[in-house]
Amino acid sequence: MEWKKRAMSEMLDGAIRRVVVIGNGFAGAENQSIGLVRALGLSKRISLYRVTRPQGGINRWFKWLPVSIHKKLDSFIRRIYGNSRFQSLNQNNAISNVLEADAYGIAMMAREKFYEDGPLLVVASGRDTISVATSIKRLALENVFLVQIQHPRFLLNRFDLVITPRHDYYPLTPHAQQQIPWFLRRWVTPWEPPGRNVVLTVGALHQADSAALRVAASAWHDELATLPKPLLVVNIGGPTGNCPSGVDLAKNLVVMLQNVLWSCGTVRISFSRRTPAKISKILVKEFSTNPKVQIWDGEGPNPHMGHLAWADAFVITADSVSMLSEACSTGKPVYVIGAELCTWKFADFQNSLQKQGVARPFTGMENITESWYYSPLNDTAEAATQVIAALAQRGWTIRAQ
């Protein structure tokens, strides 16, 4: 009888041993969730599900709709038009191989296995995941701890914890309020300051922790370790609504890189999936024959983690919060190009990086051999600490692997 009591006590110890990550198929969002789980020591206990929208045809015009309504509309169109240009096409096999998130099924699993496996940690990121994530919480209220990454805009009491960059609250600042016509202010979120269940970060969460960089350093040793130093890595994203970039910025970048080449041993240039061809062509044309410059053309393994591990300095376009957050966590010099073009909360993010001394504007006057130092961003680890503290208030703990 005594052993049964001990077994029951162990089952009710409140230790979280499993995690469900709700993704949306976008690396930028899913990397944040997985990065947080890594920091919690639960990376081997992840079950990944996705909320996916119909793709192809006219579906690109419906991304503003809630996912559930979008799917119903897509189903209706397919019934009418069949194999036409309106039919949804999912061409991403990597996404289709991941189970679609079923709120009822996940909630039932959390309830049925509560006494066997303990509470379930659910981590979601991105607007499209909110409905499923909150439904899981509602259906298994006493069995689930829900963390939402990126600001859900309203009704934050639906989540146990919300982790979001500080610049998401920029609309509440006096400067931002002056930019919003009075009749639109009620429609701009968030509507109130962060509550007790909100954790504020400087940038985005990510997976580029010290352990991951050690693995990347080993994996990329043969290709990157022997390159002439210093190694300057140039990461180029693509234009966004609040951080535009174009041919003029690309031409300026070419001139600036030419001006600092003398102080570089090697320059490695990488483009993202968002980089317009007209921008990448300008840099390829100017540097493809330069012996100091290497350009990753998208073929073969992505060197991004290797670059984070082996670079001596970075030049990054201002549009990518994720790339900047990762680079600024390394403690190495980070130079930003195009920050002056950013508006709204993204300008606030750029200002915060410069005020903290973790990034500087790229001018083309730099000497890359000269390093400078700052306290690296540690958002992911600090957010994990806040999750552990919030769990403790509920009497729950993390049973790390």
Coordinates of N, CA and C in Angstrom, one line a residue, residues 52-181:
T52 N -1.8 25.4 -40.2 CA -1.4 25.8 -41.6 C -2.6 26.4 -42.4
R53 N -2.3 27.4 -43.1 CA -3.3 28.0 -44.0 C -3.2 27.3 -45.4
P54 N -4.4 27.3 -46.1 CA -4.3 26.9 -47.5 C -3.4 27.7 -48.3
Q55 N -2.7 27.1 -49.2 CA -1.7 27.8 -50.0 C -2.0 27.7 -51.5
G56 N -1.5 28.7 -52.3 CA -1.6 28.7 -53.7 C -2.9 29.4 -54.2
G57 N -3.0 29.6 -55.5 CA -4.1 30.3 -56.1 C -4.4 31.6 -55.5
I58 N -5.7 31.9 -55.2 CA -6.0 33.2 -54.6 C -5.9 33.2 -53.1
N59 N -5.5 32.1 -52.5 CA -5.4 32.1 -51.0 C -4.5 33.2 -50.5
R60 N -3.5 33.7 -51.3 CA -2.6 34.7 -50.7 C -3.4 36.0 -50.4
W61 N -4.6 36.1 -50.9 CA -5.4 37.3 -50.6 C -6.2 37.2 -49.4
F62 N -6.2 36.0 -48.8 CA -7.1 35.7 -47.6 C -6.3 35.6 -46.3
K63 N -5.0 36.0 -46.3 CA -4.2 35.7 -45.1 C -4.7 36.6 -44.0
W64 N -5.5 37.6 -44.2 CA -5.9 38.5 -43.1 C -7.1 37.9 -42.4
L65 N -7.7 36.8 -43.0 CA -8.8 36.1 -42.3 C -8.3 35.2 -41.2
P66 N -9.2 35.0 -40.2 CA -8.8 33.9 -39.2 C -8.7 32.6 -39.9
V67 N -7.8 31.8 -39.4 CA -7.4 30.5 -40.1 C -8.7 29.6 -40.3
S68 N -9.5 29.5 -39.3 CA -10.7 28.6 -39.5 C -11.6 29.1 -40.6
I69 N -11.8 30.4 -40.7 CA -12.7 31.0 -41.8 C -12.0 30.8 -43.1
H70 N -10.7 31.0 -43.2 CA -9.9 30.9 -44.4 C -10.0 29.4 -44.9
K71 N -9.9 28.4 -44.0 CA -10.0 27.0 -44.5 C -11.4 26.7 -45.0
K72 N -12.4 27.2 -44.4 CA -13.8 27.0 -44.9 C -14.0 27.6 -46.2
L73 N -13.5 28.8 -46.4 CA -13.6 29.5 -47.7 C -12.9 28.7 -48.8
D74 N -11.7 28.3 -48.4 CA -10.9 27.5 -49.4 C -11.6 26.2 -49.8
S75 N -12.2 25.5 -48.8 CA -12.9 24.3 -49.1 C -14.1 24.6 -50.0
F76 N -14.8 25.7 -49.8 CA -15.9 26.1 -50.6 C -15.5 26.3 -52.0
I77 N -14.4 27.1 -52.2 CA -13.9 27.4 -53.5 C -13.5 26.1 -54.3
R78 N -12.8 25.2 -53.6 CA -12.4 24.0 -54.2 C -13.6 23.1 -54.7
R79 N -14.6 23.1 -53.9 CA -15.8 22.3 -54.3 C -16.4 22.9 -55.6
I80 N -16.3 24.2 -55.7 CA -16.9 24.8 -56.9 C -16.1 24.7 -58.1
Y81 N -14.8 25.0 -57.9 CA -13.9 25.1 -59.1 C -13.0 23.9 -59.3
G82 N -12.9 23.0 -58.4 CA -12.1 21.8 -58.6 C -10.6 22.2 -58.9
N83 N -10.0 21.5 -59.9 CA -8.6 21.7 -60.2 C -8.5 22.9 -61.1
S84 N -8.7 24.0 -60.5 CA -8.6 25.3 -61.2 C -7.5 26.1 -60.6
R85 N -7.3 27.3 -61.1 CA -6.3 28.2 -60.5 C -6.7 28.6 -59.1
F86 N -7.9 28.4 -58.7 CA -8.4 28.8 -57.4 C -8.1 27.7 -56.3
Q87 N -7.7 26.5 -56.8 CA -7.5 25.4 -55.9 C -6.3 25.7 -55.0
S88 N -6.4 25.2 -53.7 CA -5.3 25.4 -52.8 C -4.2 24.4 -53.1
L89 N -3.0 24.9 -53.0 CA -1.8 24.0 -53.3 C -0.8 24.1 -52.1
N90 N -0.5 23.0 -51.5 CA 0.5 23.0 -50.5 C 1.7 22.3 -51.0
Q91 N 2.7 23.2 -51.4 CA 3.9 22.7 -52.0 C 5.1 22.5 -51.0
N92 N 4.8 22.7 -49.7 CA 5.8 22.6 -48.7 C 5.7 21.2 -48.0
N93 N 6.5 20.2 -48.5 CA 6.4 18.9 -47.9 C 6.8 18.9 -46.5
A94 N 7.7 19.7 -46.1 CA 8.2 19.7 -44.7 C 7.0 20.1 -43.8
I95 N 6.1 21.0 -44.2 CA 5.0 21.4 -43.4 C 4.0 20.3 -43.4
S96 N 3.7 19.7 -44.6 CA 2.7 18.7 -44.6 C 3.0 17.4 -43.8
N97 N 4.3 17.2 -43.5 CA 4.7 16.0 -42.8 C 4.5 16.2 -41.3
V98 N 4.2 17.4 -40.8 CA 3.9 17.7 -39.4 C 2.4 17.6 -39.2
L99 N 2.0 17.0 -38.1 CA 0.6 16.9 -37.8 C -0.1 18.2 -37.6
E100 N -1.3 18.3 -38.2 CA -2.1 19.5 -38.0 C -2.6 19.6 -36.5
A101 N -2.5 20.8 -36.0 CA -2.8 21.0 -34.6 C -4.3 20.8 -34.4
D102 N -4.7 19.9 -33.5 CA -6.1 19.6 -33.1 C -6.3 19.9 -31.7
A103 N -6.9 21.0 -31.4 CA -7.0 21.5 -30.0 C -7.7 20.5 -29.1
Y104 N -8.8 19.8 -29.6 CA -9.5 18.9 -28.8 C -8.6 17.7 -28.5
G105 N -7.9 17.1 -29.5 CA -7.1 16.0 -29.3 C -5.9 16.2 -28.3
I106 N -5.3 17.4 -28.5 CA -4.2 17.8 -27.6 C -4.6 18.0 -26.2
A107 N -5.8 18.6 -26.0 CA -6.4 18.8 -24.7 C -6.7 17.5 -24.0
M108 N -7.3 16.6 -24.8 CA -7.7 15.3 -24.2 C -6.4 14.5 -23.8
M109 N -5.4 14.6 -24.6 CA -4.1 14.0 -24.2 C -3.5 14.6 -22.9
A110 N -3.6 15.9 -22.8 CA -3.1 16.5 -21.5 C -3.9 16.1 -20.3
R111 N -5.2 15.9 -20.5 CA -6.0 15.5 -19.3 C -5.8 14.0 -19.0
E112 N -5.8 13.2 -20.0 CA -5.7 11.8 -19.8 C -4.4 11.3 -19.2
K113 N -3.3 12.1 -19.6 CA -1.9 11.7 -19.2 C -1.4 12.5 -18.0
F114 N -2.3 13.3 -17.4 CA -1.9 14.2 -16.4 C -1.2 13.5 -15.2
Y115 N -1.9 12.4 -14.7 CA -1.4 11.7 -13.6 C -0.2 10.8 -13.9
E116 N 0.0 10.5 -15.2 CA 1.1 9.7 -15.6 C 2.3 10.5 -16.0
D117 N 2.1 11.6 -16.7 CA 3.2 12.4 -17.2 C 3.3 13.8 -16.6
G118 N 2.3 14.2 -15.8 CA 2.3 15.5 -15.2 C 1.7 16.5 -16.2
P119 N 1.8 17.8 -15.8 CA 1.2 18.9 -16.6 C 1.8 19.0 -18.0
L120 N 1.1 19.6 -18.9 CA 1.6 19.8 -20.3 C 1.9 21.2 -20.5
L121 N 3.2 21.5 -21.0 CA 3.6 22.8 -21.4 C 3.2 23.0 -22.8
V122 N 2.5 24.0 -23.2 CA 2.1 24.4 -24.5 C 2.8 25.7 -24.9
V123 N 3.6 25.7 -25.9 CA 4.3 26.9 -26.4 C 3.9 27.2 -27.8
A124 N 3.3 28.4 -28.0 CA 2.9 28.8 -29.4 C 3.4 30.1 -29.8
S125 N 3.6 30.3 -31.1 CA 4.1 31.6 -31.5 C 3.4 32.0 -32.9
G126 N 3.0 33.2 -33.0 CA 2.4 33.7 -34.2 C 0.9 33.8 -34.1
R127 N 0.3 34.7 -34.9 CA -1.1 35.1 -34.8 C -2.0 33.8 -35.1
D128 N -1.6 33.0 -36.1 CA -2.4 31.9 -36.5 C -2.5 30.8 -35.5
T129 N -1.6 30.8 -34.5 CA -1.7 29.7 -33.5 C -2.6 30.1 -32.3
I130 N -3.0 31.3 -32.2 CA -3.7 31.8 -31.0 C -5.0 31.0 -30.7
S131 N -5.8 30.8 -31.7 CA -7.1 30.2 -31.6 C -6.9 28.7 -31.0
V132 N -6.0 28.0 -31.7 CA -5.8 26.6 -31.2 C -5.2 26.6 -29.8
A133 N -4.2 27.4 -29.6 CA -3.5 27.4 -28.3 C -4.5 27.7 -27.1
T134 N -5.3 28.7 -27.3 CA -6.3 29.1 -26.3 C -7.4 28.1 -26.1
S135 N -7.7 27.4 -27.2 CA -8.7 26.3 -27.1 C -8.2 25.2 -26.3
I136 N -6.9 24.8 -26.4 CA -6.3 23.8 -25.6 C -6.4 24.2 -24.2
K137 N -6.0 25.4 -23.9 CA -6.0 25.9 -22.5 C -7.5 25.8 -21.9
R138 N -8.4 26.2 -22.7 CA -9.8 26.2 -22.2 C -10.3 24.8 -21.9
L139 N -9.9 23.9 -22.8 CA -10.4 22.5 -22.6 C -9.7 21.7 -21.6
A140 N -8.5 22.2 -21.2 CA -7.7 21.4 -20.2 C -7.1 22.4 -19.2
L141 N -8.0 23.2 -18.6 CA -7.6 24.4 -17.8 C -6.6 24.0 -16.7
E142 N -6.8 22.9 -16.0 CA -6.1 22.5 -14.9 C -4.8 21.6 -15.2
N143 N -4.7 21.3 -16.5 CA -3.6 20.4 -16.9 C -2.6 21.0 -17.8
V144 N -2.8 22.3 -18.2 CA -1.9 22.9 -19.2 C -1.4 24.2 -18.7
F145 N -0.1 24.5 -19.1 CA 0.4 25.8 -18.9 C 0.7 26.4 -20.2
L146 N 0.1 27.5 -20.6 CA 0.2 28.0 -22.0 C 1.1 29.3 -22.0
V147 N 2.1 29.2 -22.9 CA 3.0 30.3 -23.2 C 2.8 30.7 -24.6
Q148 N 2.4 32.0 -24.8 CA 2.3 32.5 -26.2 C 3.4 33.5 -26.4
I149 N 4.2 33.3 -27.5 CA 5.3 34.1 -27.9 C 4.8 35.0 -29.0
Q150 N 5.1 36.3 -29.0 CA 4.6 37.4 -29.8 C 3.3 37.8 -29.3
H151 N 3.1 39.1 -29.4 CA 1.9 39.7 -28.7 C 0.6 39.3 -29.4
P152 N -0.4 38.8 -28.6 CA -1.6 38.3 -29.2 C -2.6 39.5 -29.3
R153 N -2.3 40.7 -29.0 CA -3.0 41.9 -29.2 C -4.1 42.2 -28.2
F154 N -4.9 41.2 -27.8 CA -6.0 41.5 -26.8 C -6.3 40.2 -26.1
L155 N -7.1 40.4 -25.0 CA -7.5 39.3 -24.1 C -6.3 38.5 -23.6
L156 N -5.3 39.1 -23.1 CA -4.1 38.4 -22.6 C -4.3 37.5 -21.4
N157 N -5.5 37.6 -20.8 CA -5.8 36.7 -19.7 C -6.1 35.3 -20.1
R158 N -6.1 35.1 -21.4 CA -6.3 33.7 -21.9 C -5.0 32.9 -21.8
F159 N -3.9 33.5 -21.5 CA -2.6 32.9 -21.5 C -2.0 32.9 -20.1
D160 N -1.3 31.9 -19.8 CA -0.6 31.9 -18.5 C 0.6 32.8 -18.6
L161 N 1.2 32.9 -19.7 CA 2.4 33.8 -19.9 C 2.5 34.3 -21.4
V162 N 2.7 35.5 -21.6 CA 3.0 36.1 -22.9 C 4.4 36.6 -22.9
I163 N 5.2 36.2 -23.9 CA 6.5 36.7 -24.1 C 6.6 37.5 -25.4
T164 N 7.0 38.7 -25.3 CA 6.9 39.6 -26.5 C 8.0 40.7 -26.4
P165 N 8.5 41.2 -27.5 CA 9.5 42.3 -27.5 C 8.9 43.6 -26.9
R166 N 9.7 44.3 -26.2 CA 9.3 45.6 -25.6 C 8.8 46.5 -26.7
H167 N 9.3 46.5 -27.9 CA 8.8 47.4 -28.9 C 7.4 47.1 -29.4
D168 N 6.8 46.0 -29.0 CA 5.4 45.8 -29.3 C 4.5 46.7 -28.5
Y169 N 5.0 47.3 -27.4 CA 4.2 48.3 -26.7 C 4.5 49.7 -27.1
Y170 N 5.3 49.9 -28.1 CA 5.6 51.2 -28.6 C 4.3 52.0 -28.9
P171 N 3.2 51.4 -29.4 CA 2.0 52.2 -29.7 C 1.5 53.0 -28.5
L172 N 1.8 52.6 -27.3 CA 1.3 53.2 -26.1 C 2.2 54.4 -25.7
T173 N 3.3 54.6 -26.3 CA 4.2 55.7 -26.0 C 3.6 57.1 -26.5
P174 N 3.9 58.2 -25.8 CA 3.4 59.5 -26.3 C 3.8 59.8 -27.7
H175 N 5.1 59.4 -28.1 CA 5.5 59.6 -29.4 C 4.7 58.9 -30.4
A176 N 4.3 57.7 -30.2 CA 3.5 56.9 -31.1 C 2.1 57.4 -31.1
Q177 N 1.6 57.8 -30.0 CA 0.2 58.3 -29.9 C 0.0 59.6 -30.8
Q178 N 1.1 60.4 -30.9 CA 1.1 61.6 -31.7 C 1.0 61.2 -33.2
Q179 N 1.5 60.0 -33.6 CA 1.5 59.6 -35.0 C 0.1 59.0 -35.4
I180 N -0.7 58.7 -34.4 CA -2.0 58.0 -34.8 C -3.1 59.0 -34.7
P181 N -3.9 59.1 -35.8 CA -5.1 60.0 -35.8 C -6.0 59.5 -34.6

